[in-house]
């Protein structure tokens, strides 16, 4: 049997680039004469912008620190030991860069076992142990604290989570086993499954205390001082920690069943991590921790060697790293300052844009439209949203007044835009309308002003073609709802110059959006792929496959919503319009569905109706069913899925050949941030590679081996 030290030494050799966390031991005398105390501080030597992680060498350092503390506890020279982090950070879990490098099941097993062996020592010390969650704590950081006897939390702590399931792992260093035994299965399922699958929702310090994960909560200003006072009282017996009785009967089983229902609704069985975590929680009901730890080790190793985790890490790297350095963006030094923004239009989309520019740039924003009533409505919307932020305590009264004072509306473009640096149009999706608007704006705007279009599918080059200065026109395509979806497709027209493009990227960054550069090709990235995807589903329905079969066929992808529910969200008329645009560009691949046309002409909002009697589940609208004219070719779910995925793989292959984006990674980044495509798939291309679709259709995979898969 390898010792923990040997296990970690072997793992550290596989990962020479680890950012190593030190575990510093210092001694202090507790207040009230409670005795001598050993405090271990986790610190990687960087400030809070580089959070502390646990790679193999970092675990080995904690292990060495525990050698010393264990000896002191055994000989009676300390009364307790504590674990805390550097300013603003406790620890944010395993170092994923190391996990990516693992090639063998036994290497992955060593990571699980190594973490358990070190953390278990916190529970096994001869004196009580205390975790002081002073700052951000995630994954393995949270779990290190769970192995301690007691925990305190800072009310200023901004982010606390077990995000493993979100990435395709399980909390494998004690989380699945200890947490339900500490706070009960229902709350544990909420933290481990529900929050993870809800876009990795974070807990704040007070919530950590309210859930019973921490035994005490203190304000951030003097958190450690207050924690040590509390520790002294606990050790002297003056403060007793009472934890509620855990329901190990039907309540536990019901919580696991609820977890399975949540996992089914989010990933539809398409991703194993949530189900593996639930199996461990279910098996932990009898309180046998070691059995749970062994199950965690096995699950961790299996998942590390599976495609889902590699896709999850790939997606994480796209969103955290690639998104911050957009491929193909010009040098940011070319960007011009933006001190005033103009918005053409005052409808819902234009008003949402005005609010976003106002909140993020905090510069004057002026809306224009064709009549005063619309202008007033647009400005009124922005004011109402600012009031909502004030009501929720997100901004104070001063800021609310200032923001309201910065937004205005005028009818006369010359009056509104004469000193604007960035003008965006959000008017009707019709080329002639947009060209007319741009001609009017160019006549009154300063020579340096960027003219941006929020078009979802029309040619930016054609829109700019009749202007005197087409080089300053750029596509700036947001996704609805603007406040929620991070993606911004920045489109370079044929004439767009580097300074205009650099300014657009600079503005995108201030708007806190994920900007991806795309070529001026029909429907750009997300709408082109989704339209091909939806078009193929529509085709099989038109040919004769029942709606329910076509929809169910796509469930294994674990998409956030079914295709026809998505169509409802987008609006059938917009879906039809984009399909018509793409049909004109690529008639051999993009069809215009006569049934979709009939649904739009009948004024229907979608294919489904929702009734209270059936719990608001989508049911085919009888009026829509009466409109549908179908052929007699009925496909199975598997045949539908193959056909749809083949179409998507073909379209992505063609887009990459055309140079619509720099690489397949940009397509995945667009689908994750603009269409909510599942993280656990890594977007779409790793899934197509994994399922063999890429090679079947294009003769090769989209991604190099090891990028979103286990390295060869």
XYZ file of C-alpha atoms in Angstrom:
712
model
C 0.000 0.000 0.000
C 1.316 3.434 -0.961
C 1.420 5.998 1.802
C -0.393 9.309 1.330
C 2.962 11.061 0.897
C 3.970 8.618 -1.881
C 0.600 8.944 -3.603
C 0.867 12.737 -3.622
C 4.506 12.706 -4.716
C 3.568 10.580 -7.740
C 0.669 12.882 -8.591
C 2.834 16.007 -8.206
C 5.321 14.614 -10.750
C 2.503 14.491 -13.327
C 1.738 18.160 -12.702
C 4.946 20.244 -12.674
C 3.153 23.593 -13.320
C 0.960 23.544 -10.202
C 0.434 26.889 -8.431
C 1.440 25.577 -5.041
C -0.469 26.418 -1.852
C 1.561 26.581 1.356
C 0.072 25.604 4.720
C 1.660 27.917 7.321
C 1.357 26.867 10.968
C 1.492 29.552 13.661
C 0.681 29.343 17.342
C -1.323 31.738 19.461
C -2.749 31.936 22.937
C -6.520 31.923 22.838
C -8.528 34.576 24.774
C -9.923 33.870 28.273
C -6.917 31.662 29.034
C -8.374 28.901 26.898
C -4.910 27.631 25.921
C -2.380 27.363 23.088
C -3.833 26.963 19.590
C -2.342 25.987 16.203
C -3.685 27.974 13.226
C -2.991 26.703 9.695
C -3.302 29.354 6.953
C -3.672 28.255 3.307
C -1.861 30.698 1.004
C -0.446 30.392 -2.519
C 1.511 33.642 -2.231
C -0.673 35.559 -4.726
C -3.389 38.132 -4.034
C -7.125 37.323 -4.128
C -7.222 37.475 -7.960
C -5.437 34.083 -7.998
C -7.471 31.967 -5.569
C -5.869 29.215 -3.499
C -6.300 25.694 -4.917
C -5.361 22.123 -3.966
C -3.082 20.366 -6.405
C -1.045 17.333 -5.283
C 1.904 19.367 -3.927
C -0.517 21.689 -2.084
C -2.187 18.676 -0.441
C 1.277 17.357 0.467
C 2.079 20.699 2.143
C -1.127 20.520 4.210
C -0.243 16.926 5.051
C 3.186 18.036 6.342
C 1.600 20.815 8.416
C -0.750 18.214 9.927
C 2.246 16.006 10.848
C 3.392 18.831 13.131
C -0.070 19.661 14.507
C -0.887 15.977 15.096
C 2.301 15.565 17.132
C 1.521 18.696 19.199
C -2.061 17.517 19.794
C -0.892 14.052 20.872
C 1.625 15.452 23.354
C -0.924 17.936 24.743
C 0.916 21.155 23.824
C -2.153 22.555 21.971
C -5.847 22.584 22.896
C -7.162 22.897 19.340
C -6.281 23.577 15.698
C -7.818 25.879 13.099
C -7.802 26.181 9.311
C -8.248 29.480 7.447
C -7.229 31.205 4.218
C -5.446 34.292 2.902
C -7.405 37.585 2.679
C -10.736 37.186 0.792
C -10.066 33.520 -0.097
C -10.423 30.353 1.995
C -9.714 27.834 -0.823
C -11.541 27.137 -4.081
C -10.968 23.414 -4.468
C -8.953 21.027 -6.584
C -6.680 22.462 -9.252
C -8.486 21.520 -12.475
C -5.394 22.123 -14.605
C -3.891 19.069 -12.941
C -7.031 16.985 -13.445
C -6.891 17.662 -17.214
C -3.469 16.003 -17.423
C -4.511 12.649 -15.915
C -4.458 9.765 -18.387
C -5.033 6.652 -16.254
C -7.759 5.481 -13.876
C -5.232 4.738 -11.105
C -3.814 8.295 -11.350
C -7.345 9.671 -10.943
C -7.988 7.318 -8.011
C -4.817 8.618 -6.331
C -6.161 12.208 -6.482
C -9.400 11.178 -4.732
C -7.644 9.054 -2.163
C -4.893 11.622 -1.546
C -7.426 14.359 -0.752
C -9.393 12.089 1.578
C -6.298 10.860 3.403
C -5.132 14.419 4.131
C -8.520 15.887 5.069
C -9.480 12.918 7.281
C -6.541 13.797 9.518
C -8.347 17.034 10.484
C -11.156 14.925 11.944
C -8.781 12.435 13.576
C -6.662 14.910 15.601
C -6.598 14.403 19.377
C -8.010 17.952 19.813
C -11.075 19.722 18.335
C -10.547 21.351 14.928
C -12.105 24.548 13.578
C -12.532 25.792 10.000
C -12.797 29.573 9.617
C -14.393 30.240 6.220
C -13.011 33.774 5.869
C -13.550 34.164 2.103
C -14.504 32.376 -1.109
C -14.773 28.625 -0.507
C -15.619 26.082 -3.190
C -15.298 22.380 -3.806
C -12.305 20.944 -1.970
C -12.023 24.139 0.067
C -15.520 23.630 1.460
C -14.749 19.929 2.023
C -11.549 20.593 3.992
C -13.720 22.591 6.409
C -16.366 19.841 6.577
C -13.776 17.465 8.069
C -13.267 19.843 11.020
C -15.204 19.553 14.277
C -16.645 23.104 14.054
C -16.974 25.830 11.421
C -17.454 29.605 11.420
C -18.247 31.738 8.363
C -17.754 35.387 7.453
C -20.977 37.229 6.606
C -18.920 39.052 3.947
C -18.140 35.767 2.172
C -19.408 36.256 -1.417
C -19.218 32.735 -2.859
C -19.527 29.300 -1.254
C -20.417 26.201 -3.268
C -19.837 22.596 -4.180
C -19.764 23.158 -7.969
C -18.446 19.730 -8.965
C -21.670 18.403 -10.535
C -21.809 21.526 -12.727
C -18.387 20.568 -14.133
C -19.059 16.846 -14.424
C -17.569 15.618 -11.123
C -18.892 14.773 -7.658
C -17.800 16.472 -4.416
C -15.265 13.696 -3.917
C -13.270 14.700 -0.839
C -16.075 14.194 1.663
C -18.802 16.506 0.342
C -21.314 13.847 -0.749
C -20.850 11.920 2.498
C -20.292 14.456 5.292
C -22.666 17.235 4.172
C -25.918 15.181 4.285
C -24.819 13.756 7.640
C -24.239 17.301 8.920
C -27.289 19.210 7.608
C -29.621 16.466 6.374
C -30.124 15.026 2.897
C -32.657 17.624 1.726
C -30.388 20.641 2.280
C -27.358 18.706 1.005
C -29.162 17.827 -2.246
C -30.019 21.507 -2.643
C -26.325 22.528 -2.304
C -24.739 19.632 -4.240
C -27.295 19.051 -7.025
C -29.786 21.898 -7.341
C -27.383 24.849 -6.964
C -24.770 23.209 -9.208
C -27.245 22.517 -11.993
C -28.710 26.012 -11.586
C -25.734 27.603 -13.406
C -23.455 26.950 -10.423
C -25.400 29.133 -7.979
C -23.303 30.441 -5.074
C -24.232 30.805 -1.398
C -23.417 33.898 0.673
C -21.954 33.713 4.187
C -25.255 34.173 6.016
C -26.874 31.389 3.953
C -24.020 29.029 4.867
C -24.822 29.654 8.542
C -28.606 29.432 8.020
C -28.201 26.025 6.350
C -26.279 24.769 9.380
C -23.006 24.224 7.484
C -21.321 26.740 9.803
C -21.941 26.852 13.564
C -21.436 30.620 13.870
C -21.330 33.668 11.565
C -19.383 36.887 12.150
C -18.923 40.159 10.287
C -16.029 40.411 7.859
C -14.181 43.299 9.527
C -12.968 41.353 12.559
C -13.950 37.850 11.476
C -10.881 35.942 12.643
C -10.765 37.784 15.974
C -14.444 36.999 16.662
C -13.957 33.376 15.523
C -11.091 32.913 17.968
C -13.155 34.411 20.836
C -15.948 31.959 19.946
C -13.427 29.088 19.713
C -12.142 29.876 23.210
C -15.705 29.771 24.600
C -16.419 26.446 22.853
C -13.198 24.887 24.199
C -13.950 26.154 27.722
C -17.460 24.703 27.535
C -19.121 28.135 27.801
C -20.648 27.882 24.306
C -22.366 24.657 23.342
C -22.905 23.815 19.658
C -26.237 22.048 19.201
C -27.047 20.568 15.804
C -30.508 19.387 14.775
C -31.425 15.721 14.557
C -31.017 14.324 11.013
C -34.012 12.577 9.403
C -32.549 9.225 8.304
C -35.906 7.766 7.337
C -38.404 8.753 4.660
C -37.087 12.345 4.590
C -33.694 11.138 3.375
C -35.245 8.963 0.636
C -37.563 11.781 -0.445
C -34.597 14.180 -0.720
C -32.688 11.762 -2.979
C -35.812 11.239 -5.126
C -36.220 15.013 -5.411
C -32.552 15.253 -6.454
C -33.131 12.685 -9.214
C -36.144 14.647 -10.474
C -34.030 17.854 -10.559
C -31.233 16.033 -12.430
C -33.746 14.568 -14.908
C -35.272 17.981 -15.584
C -31.841 19.593 -16.139
C -29.731 16.938 -17.895
C -32.325 14.278 -18.863
C -29.971 11.442 -17.933
C -27.389 12.763 -20.433
C -24.696 13.500 -17.837
C -23.664 11.007 -15.138
C -22.241 13.277 -12.403
C -25.480 14.281 -10.647
C -26.664 10.659 -10.513
C -23.343 9.416 -9.113
C -23.478 12.110 -6.412
C -27.048 11.084 -5.521
C -26.037 7.404 -5.291
C -23.369 8.357 -2.712
C -25.785 10.571 -0.747
C -28.305 7.694 -0.760
C -25.665 5.245 0.518
C -24.543 7.693 3.253
C -27.883 7.379 5.049
C -26.460 5.007 7.678
C -23.689 7.495 8.598
C -20.817 5.161 7.600
C -18.329 7.838 6.487
C -15.527 5.532 5.322
C -17.876 3.614 3.026
C -18.966 6.967 1.572
C -15.370 8.126 1.094
C -14.519 4.927 -0.796
C -17.546 5.447 -3.045
C -16.446 9.065 -3.638
C -12.952 7.878 -4.679
C -14.382 5.451 -7.234
C -16.904 7.951 -8.630
C -14.232 10.640 -8.873
C -11.838 8.365 -10.773
C -14.565 7.117 -13.141
C -15.734 10.655 -13.912
C -12.199 12.064 -14.337
C -11.637 9.417 -17.004
C -14.969 10.170 -18.706
C -15.821 12.589 -21.493
C -18.266 14.690 -19.501
C -15.696 16.090 -17.074
C -13.219 16.816 -19.868
C -15.982 18.655 -21.725
C -16.939 20.482 -18.524
C -13.342 21.630 -17.928
C -13.058 22.592 -21.617
C -16.246 24.683 -21.298
C -14.982 26.215 -18.044
C -11.703 27.196 -19.746
C -13.600 28.711 -22.688
C -15.759 30.880 -20.436
C -13.008 31.789 -17.965
C -10.017 32.189 -20.298
C -10.824 32.338 -24.004
C -13.719 34.735 -23.363
C -11.288 37.209 -21.789
C -8.976 37.210 -24.841
C -11.260 37.174 -27.900
C -9.636 35.519 -30.925
C -8.965 37.980 -33.754
C -9.760 41.167 -31.792
C -7.555 44.134 -32.824
C -5.079 45.766 -30.448
C -7.058 47.408 -27.648
C -4.886 50.546 -27.853
C -6.775 51.416 -31.081
C -10.095 51.734 -29.212
C -11.611 55.214 -28.918
C -13.305 56.511 -25.750
C -17.102 56.363 -25.531
C -18.586 59.239 -23.528
C -22.138 59.239 -24.936
C -24.336 56.508 -26.430
C -27.232 56.836 -28.875
C -29.935 54.186 -29.293
C -32.141 54.211 -32.388
C -35.505 52.765 -31.424
C -37.315 52.723 -28.097
C -39.024 49.315 -28.212
C -38.320 46.544 -25.695
C -34.956 45.456 -27.171
C -33.762 49.070 -27.583
C -34.865 49.908 -24.015
C -33.007 46.870 -22.623
C -29.884 47.994 -24.505
C -30.237 51.555 -23.189
C -30.466 50.219 -19.607
C -27.390 48.017 -20.067
C -25.244 50.833 -21.548
C -26.429 53.172 -18.813
C -25.634 50.788 -15.935
C -22.264 49.603 -17.198
C -20.827 52.719 -18.879
C -22.542 55.352 -16.690
C -22.478 57.886 -19.555
C -25.384 59.831 -21.115
C -27.677 57.559 -23.170
C -30.235 59.042 -25.567
C -33.071 57.127 -27.272
C -34.896 58.214 -30.435
C -37.983 56.854 -32.170
C -40.639 57.917 -34.664
C -43.093 59.457 -32.187
C -43.035 60.979 -28.708
C -45.214 58.256 -27.188
C -42.660 55.551 -28.069
C -39.742 57.667 -26.842
C -41.516 58.303 -23.515
C -42.317 54.606 -23.164
C -38.647 53.651 -23.742
C -37.325 56.174 -21.196
C -40.113 55.127 -18.799
C -39.008 51.488 -19.051
C -35.417 52.423 -18.117
C -36.623 54.551 -15.166
C -38.874 51.723 -13.926
C -35.988 49.213 -14.060
C -33.740 51.604 -12.102
C -36.516 51.887 -9.474
C -36.593 48.069 -9.245
C -32.818 47.990 -8.616
C -33.267 50.625 -5.922
C -36.127 48.640 -4.335
C -33.943 45.501 -4.194
C -31.102 47.448 -2.571
C -28.791 46.847 -5.553
C -28.136 50.602 -5.913
C -28.627 53.553 -3.536
C -30.846 56.619 -4.026
C -27.927 58.802 -5.203
C -26.972 56.335 -7.906
C -30.604 55.889 -8.962
C -30.974 59.674 -9.351
C -27.723 59.901 -11.286
C -28.626 57.072 -13.675
C -32.099 58.495 -14.295
C -30.532 61.878 -15.042
C -28.228 60.299 -17.653
C -31.012 58.790 -19.813
C -33.137 60.911 -22.146
C -35.240 60.615 -25.265
C -35.640 62.920 -28.285
C -37.376 62.758 -31.661
C -34.693 64.685 -33.529
C -31.616 62.517 -34.299
C -29.519 65.632 -34.974
C -30.245 66.885 -31.466
C -29.656 63.488 -29.849
C -26.624 62.184 -31.723
C -24.493 65.239 -32.625
C -22.006 64.443 -29.843
C -22.479 60.659 -29.478
C -19.472 58.336 -29.832
C -21.365 55.049 -30.160
C -24.789 54.727 -31.797
C -26.626 51.403 -31.947
C -29.791 50.668 -33.882
C -32.433 48.203 -32.698
C -35.197 48.773 -35.271
C -37.273 46.398 -37.411
C -35.247 43.543 -38.977
C -35.601 44.730 -42.580
C -32.612 45.755 -44.733
C -34.224 48.831 -46.302
C -35.348 50.131 -42.876
C -31.872 49.686 -41.380
C -30.140 51.316 -44.378
C -32.470 54.311 -44.104
C -31.783 54.645 -40.355
C -28.006 54.487 -40.884
C -28.151 57.124 -43.645
C -30.057 59.462 -41.284
C -27.634 58.793 -38.420
C -24.513 59.269 -40.560
C -25.783 62.678 -41.656
C -25.842 64.001 -38.059
C -23.288 61.929 -36.097
C -19.666 63.025 -35.521
C -17.074 61.604 -37.952
C -15.540 59.307 -35.302
C -18.811 57.771 -34.036
C -19.246 53.999 -34.298
C -22.483 52.917 -35.985
C -23.499 49.552 -34.532
C -26.325 47.270 -35.611
C -28.086 44.739 -33.404
C -29.188 42.707 -36.440
C -29.566 38.980 -35.802
C -29.178 37.777 -39.383
C -28.795 40.550 -41.988
C -25.571 41.476 -43.801
C -23.631 44.212 -41.984
C -21.663 44.981 -45.187
C -24.840 45.497 -47.206
C -26.266 47.693 -44.450
C -23.142 49.895 -44.631
C -22.773 49.816 -48.414
C -24.587 53.095 -49.157
C -22.805 55.165 -46.491
C -19.953 57.589 -47.056
C -18.005 55.914 -44.235
C -18.870 52.178 -44.202
C -15.646 51.486 -42.262
C -17.236 52.571 -38.981
C -20.187 50.156 -39.143
C -19.962 47.078 -36.930
C -22.373 44.282 -36.008
C -23.169 44.224 -32.289
C -25.596 41.353 -31.851
C -27.017 40.809 -28.345
C -29.096 37.858 -27.186
C -32.410 38.028 -25.419
C -32.800 38.538 -22.458
C -29.996 41.101 -22.765
C -29.375 41.328 -19.008
C -28.920 37.556 -18.628
C -27.218 36.028 -21.698
C -23.527 36.988 -21.766
C -22.806 36.579 -25.482
C -22.205 39.482 -27.850
C -21.432 38.561 -31.474
C -19.222 41.329 -32.870
C -19.435 41.260 -36.661
C -16.736 42.650 -38.907
C -18.212 43.987 -42.145
C -16.158 43.949 -45.351
C -15.172 47.609 -44.809
C -15.020 47.754 -40.969
C -11.680 49.199 -39.842
C -9.564 48.109 -36.871
C -10.266 51.229 -34.775
C -14.049 50.730 -35.003
C -13.682 47.049 -34.198
C -11.330 47.739 -31.259
C -13.811 50.306 -29.898
C -16.623 47.741 -30.185
C -14.570 45.178 -28.219
C -13.694 47.824 -25.616
C -17.378 48.660 -25.137
C -18.264 44.937 -24.931
C -15.754 44.493 -22.119
C -17.237 47.410 -20.163
C -20.686 45.901 -20.721
C -19.273 42.705 -19.106
C -20.238 40.673 -22.158
C -18.456 37.711 -23.734
C -17.493 39.067 -27.149
C -16.765 36.725 -30.066
C -15.553 38.053 -33.419
C -17.514 36.707 -36.382
C -17.288 37.190 -40.116
C -20.206 38.921 -41.849
C -21.911 35.675 -42.870
C -25.694 35.040 -42.852
C -27.057 34.823 -39.271
C -23.483 34.805 -37.880
C -22.961 31.919 -35.396
C -25.706 31.085 -32.894
C -28.733 31.803 -35.087
C -27.237 29.948 -38.033
C -26.604 26.786 -35.997
C -29.914 26.964 -34.107
C -31.836 27.605 -37.343
C -30.251 24.572 -38.999
C -30.958 22.539 -35.844
C -34.584 23.732 -35.583
C -35.046 23.506 -39.354
C -34.165 19.816 -39.368
C -36.617 19.148 -36.519
C -39.262 21.111 -38.412
C -38.488 19.074 -41.559
C -39.032 15.723 -39.844
C -42.321 17.015 -38.372
C -43.431 18.278 -41.819
C -42.531 14.904 -43.346
C -44.706 13.006 -40.860
C -42.907 12.331 -37.562
C -45.169 13.190 -34.576
C -44.197 16.394 -32.722
C -43.687 14.510 -29.428
C -41.221 12.046 -31.066
C -39.220 14.851 -32.692
C -38.973 16.701 -29.379
C -38.095 13.600 -27.292
C -35.341 12.663 -29.742
C -33.262 15.617 -28.598
C -33.593 14.948 -24.830
C -30.263 13.056 -24.524
C -28.447 16.303 -25.344
C -29.700 17.706 -22.025
C -30.548 21.091 -23.542
C -32.051 23.753 -21.236
C -35.368 23.554 -23.125
C -36.878 21.583 -25.976
C -36.596 23.015 -29.526
C -40.254 24.032 -29.800
C -40.244 25.665 -26.346
C -37.149 27.591 -27.515
C -39.045 28.610 -30.663
C -41.787 29.988 -28.410
C -39.222 32.020 -26.460
C -37.628 33.419 -29.633
C -41.030 33.974 -31.245
C -42.217 31.931 -34.267
C -42.238 35.062 -36.481
C -38.550 35.782 -35.737
C -37.717 32.087 -36.256
C -39.491 32.193 -39.609
C -37.727 35.427 -40.605
C -34.253 34.004 -39.832
C -35.055 30.768 -41.698
C -36.153 32.836 -44.732
C -32.886 34.856 -44.590
C -30.823 31.658 -44.465
C -32.962 29.972 -47.126
C -32.104 32.837 -49.503
C -28.393 32.414 -48.690
C -28.220 28.597 -48.633
C -31.401 27.182 -50.252
C -29.932 23.675 -50.512
C -29.617 23.333 -46.687
C -32.099 25.726 -45.089
C -35.804 25.194 -45.653
C -38.783 27.381 -44.852
C -41.389 25.193 -43.159
C -44.931 25.631 -44.511
C -46.239 24.504 -41.113
C -44.208 27.172 -39.289
C -45.522 29.725 -41.798
C -49.096 28.602 -41.045
C -48.488 28.919 -37.276
C -47.157 32.483 -37.747
C -50.006 33.485 -40.101
C -52.534 32.180 -37.568
C -50.959 34.518 -34.985
C -50.014 31.656 -32.644
C -47.283 32.280 -30.061
C -45.988 28.729 -30.330
C -46.926 25.072 -30.761
C -47.961 24.478 -27.156
C -50.597 25.415 -24.612
C -50.108 25.233 -20.838
C -52.920 24.354 -18.434
C -53.045 24.311 -14.650
C -54.739 20.867 -14.799
C -51.596 19.181 -16.141
C -49.175 21.236 -14.020
C -48.395 23.674 -16.858
C -46.564 21.007 -18.863
C -46.409 21.808 -22.595
C -49.218 20.182 -24.615
C -49.679 20.480 -28.369
C -52.201 23.253 -29.014
C -55.272 21.649 -30.689
C -55.536 24.685 -32.984
C -51.911 24.225 -34.068
C -52.469 20.462 -34.503
C -55.361 21.307 -36.877
C -53.046 23.583 -38.929
C -50.279 20.981 -39.353
C -50.067 19.308 -42.753
C -47.771 16.285 -42.447
C -46.473 13.658 -44.839
C -46.382 9.936 -44.081
C -42.661 9.448 -43.367
C -42.402 8.594 -39.657
C -38.927 8.391 -38.079
C -37.861 6.866 -34.752
C -36.297 9.036 -32.030
C -32.854 7.677 -32.916
C -33.315 8.457 -36.615
C -34.456 11.994 -35.791
C -31.468 12.540 -33.500
C -28.990 11.265 -36.109
C -30.489 13.476 -38.775
C -30.478 16.605 -36.609
C -26.914 16.068 -35.317
C -25.622 15.272 -38.833
C -27.114 18.558 -40.065
C -25.512 20.525 -37.203
C -22.110 18.852 -37.730
C -22.261 19.631 -41.454
C -23.159 23.286 -40.809
C -20.378 23.790 -38.244
C -17.890 22.190 -40.656
C -18.935 24.597 -43.408
C -18.804 27.606 -41.055
C -15.237 26.742 -40.059
C -14.272 26.337 -43.736
C -15.796 29.756 -44.475
C -13.866 31.297 -41.561
C -17.020 32.565 -39.805
C -15.036 32.275 -36.552
C -11.379 31.520 -35.813
C -11.828 28.001 -34.386
C -14.357 25.408 -33.235
C -13.784 26.686 -29.669
C -15.487 29.971 -30.621
C -18.581 28.094 -31.818
C -18.786 26.327 -28.462
C -18.240 29.577 -26.562
C -21.080 31.175 -28.565
C -23.522 28.326 -27.904
C -22.721 28.129 -24.171
C -23.008 31.884 -23.554
C -25.630 32.807 -26.167
C -27.966 29.815 -26.209
C -27.430 28.232 -22.782
C -26.009 25.097 -24.411
C -25.069 22.687 -21.592
C -21.716 23.080 -19.899
C -21.488 19.313 -19.468
C -21.455 18.876 -23.256
C -18.662 21.447 -23.569
C -20.847 23.300 -26.083
C -21.535 21.162 -29.148
C -18.309 20.133 -30.882
C -16.938 17.847 -28.087
C -20.331 16.089 -28.038
C -20.325 15.599 -31.826
C -16.736 14.306 -31.599
C -17.577 11.958 -28.712
C -20.679 10.531 -30.414
C -18.785 9.873 -33.670
C -20.969 12.356 -35.605
C -18.095 14.661 -36.677
C -16.191 11.833 -38.370
C -19.340 10.345 -39.904
C -20.254 13.676 -41.520
C -16.960 15.521 -42.070
C -14.411 12.712 -41.968
C -12.581 14.225 -38.982
C -13.088 15.481 -35.428
C -13.506 19.181 -34.692
C -11.076 19.242 -31.747
C -7.544 17.932 -31.213
C -7.226 14.925 -28.839
C -6.989 15.979 -25.184
C -8.690 19.367 -25.673
C -12.077 18.164 -24.450
C -11.241 14.479 -24.039
C -8.840 12.274 -22.066
C -5.288 12.825 -23.439
C -3.984 9.880 -25.474
